[in-house]
Amino acid sequence: VLGKRVYLPNIIFKLVRNNTPPGMPYNPYEATFRIPHSVTKTDIRSYLAAVYGVKTTYVRTDNYISPVYRRLGYERKPFKTYKRAVVGLVDPFYYP
């Protein structure tokens, strides 16, 4: 459509496999993402609805912080620090 502005976010969402314990069935109504630390639950919900048209029921987030390594002082490895978002879906989704 001419004249309609399209805003593309500058955020990277990485889709990862759900954590399914051995012997338990896969839950197709749940998706797991690795996201930047600055993204909030409201941002996740609006991002998935606006860009992909995915309706969500809940959003749960966890922060994973890398351990502190001792080398010339104290430092963390930034690539091991991430935020995980588990999103409940209205429609089932199967990981490719």
Coordinates of C-alpha atoms in Angstrom, one line a residue:
V1 CA 0.0 0.0 0.0
L2 CA 1.4 3.4 -1.0
G3 CA 1.8 5.9 1.7
K4 CA 1.6 3.5 4.6
R5 CA 4.6 3.6 6.9
V6 CA 6.1 0.3 8.1
Y7 CA 8.3 0.3 11.2
L8 CA 10.7 -2.5 11.5
P9 CA 12.2 -2.9 15.0
N10 CA 15.9 -3.1 15.6
I11 CA 15.7 -6.0 18.0
I12 CA 16.9 -9.5 17.5
F13 CA 14.7 -12.4 18.8
K14 CA 16.4 -15.8 18.7
L15 CA 13.9 -18.7 18.7
V16 CA 15.3 -21.6 20.7
R17 CA 13.9 -25.1 21.5
N18 CA 11.6 -25.4 24.5
N19 CA 13.0 -27.3 27.5
T20 CA 11.1 -30.6 27.4
P21 CA 12.1 -33.1 30.1
P22 CA 12.6 -36.7 28.9
G23 CA 9.4 -38.7 28.8
M24 CA 7.2 -35.5 28.8
P25 CA 5.2 -34.5 25.6
Y26 CA 6.2 -31.4 23.7
N27 CA 4.0 -28.3 24.4
P28 CA 3.1 -26.7 21.1
Y29 CA 1.4 -23.7 22.9
E30 CA 4.7 -22.4 24.2
A31 CA 7.7 -20.7 22.4
T32 CA 11.1 -19.7 23.9
F33 CA 13.2 -16.8 22.8
R34 CA 16.6 -15.3 23.7
I35 CA 16.2 -11.5 23.7
P36 CA 18.2 -8.4 24.7
H37 CA 18.2 -7.3 28.3
S38 CA 16.4 -4.0 27.6
V39 CA 13.3 -5.7 26.1
T40 CA 10.3 -5.8 28.5
K41 CA 7.3 -8.1 28.5
T42 CA 5.1 -5.5 26.9
D43 CA 7.6 -5.1 24.1
I44 CA 7.7 -8.8 23.5
R45 CA 3.9 -9.0 23.3
S46 CA 3.6 -6.0 20.9
Y47 CA 6.6 -7.2 18.8
L48 CA 5.1 -10.6 18.2
A49 CA 1.6 -9.2 17.5
A50 CA 2.8 -6.4 15.1
V51 CA 5.5 -8.2 13.2
Y52 CA 4.3 -11.8 13.1
G53 CA 0.6 -11.6 14.0
V54 CA 1.1 -14.0 16.9
K55 CA -1.4 -13.8 19.8
T56 CA 0.0 -14.5 23.2
T57 CA -1.5 -15.6 26.5
Y58 CA 1.4 -15.0 28.8
V59 CA 5.0 -13.8 28.8
R60 CA 7.6 -15.0 31.4
T61 CA 11.2 -13.7 31.4
D62 CA 14.4 -14.9 33.1
N63 CA 17.7 -13.2 33.3
Y64 CA 20.8 -15.5 33.0
I65 CA 24.0 -13.8 34.2
S66 CA 27.4 -15.3 33.4
P67 CA 29.6 -16.2 36.3
V68 CA 32.4 -13.8 37.3
Y69 CA 35.8 -14.8 36.1
R70 CA 39.0 -13.8 37.9
R71 CA 41.6 -12.4 35.4
L72 CA 43.2 -9.1 36.1
G73 CA 40.4 -8.1 38.4
Y74 CA 36.8 -9.4 38.0
E75 CA 35.0 -9.6 34.7
R76 CA 32.0 -11.3 33.0
K77 CA 31.8 -12.8 29.6
P78 CA 29.0 -10.8 27.9
F79 CA 28.2 -13.4 25.3
K80 CA 27.1 -15.8 28.1
T81 CA 24.7 -13.3 29.7
Y82 CA 21.2 -13.3 28.1
K83 CA 17.5 -12.9 28.8
R84 CA 15.1 -15.7 28.1
A85 CA 11.4 -15.2 27.3
V86 CA 8.9 -18.0 27.5
V87 CA 5.7 -17.0 25.6
G88 CA 2.3 -18.8 25.8
L89 CA 0.6 -19.0 22.4
V90 CA -3.0 -19.1 21.4
D91 CA -2.3 -21.2 18.3
P92 CA 0.0 -24.2 18.3
F93 CA 3.5 -23.9 17.0
Y94 CA 5.9 -26.7 16.2
Y95 CA 9.7 -25.9 16.1
P96 CA 11.0 -26.5 12.6

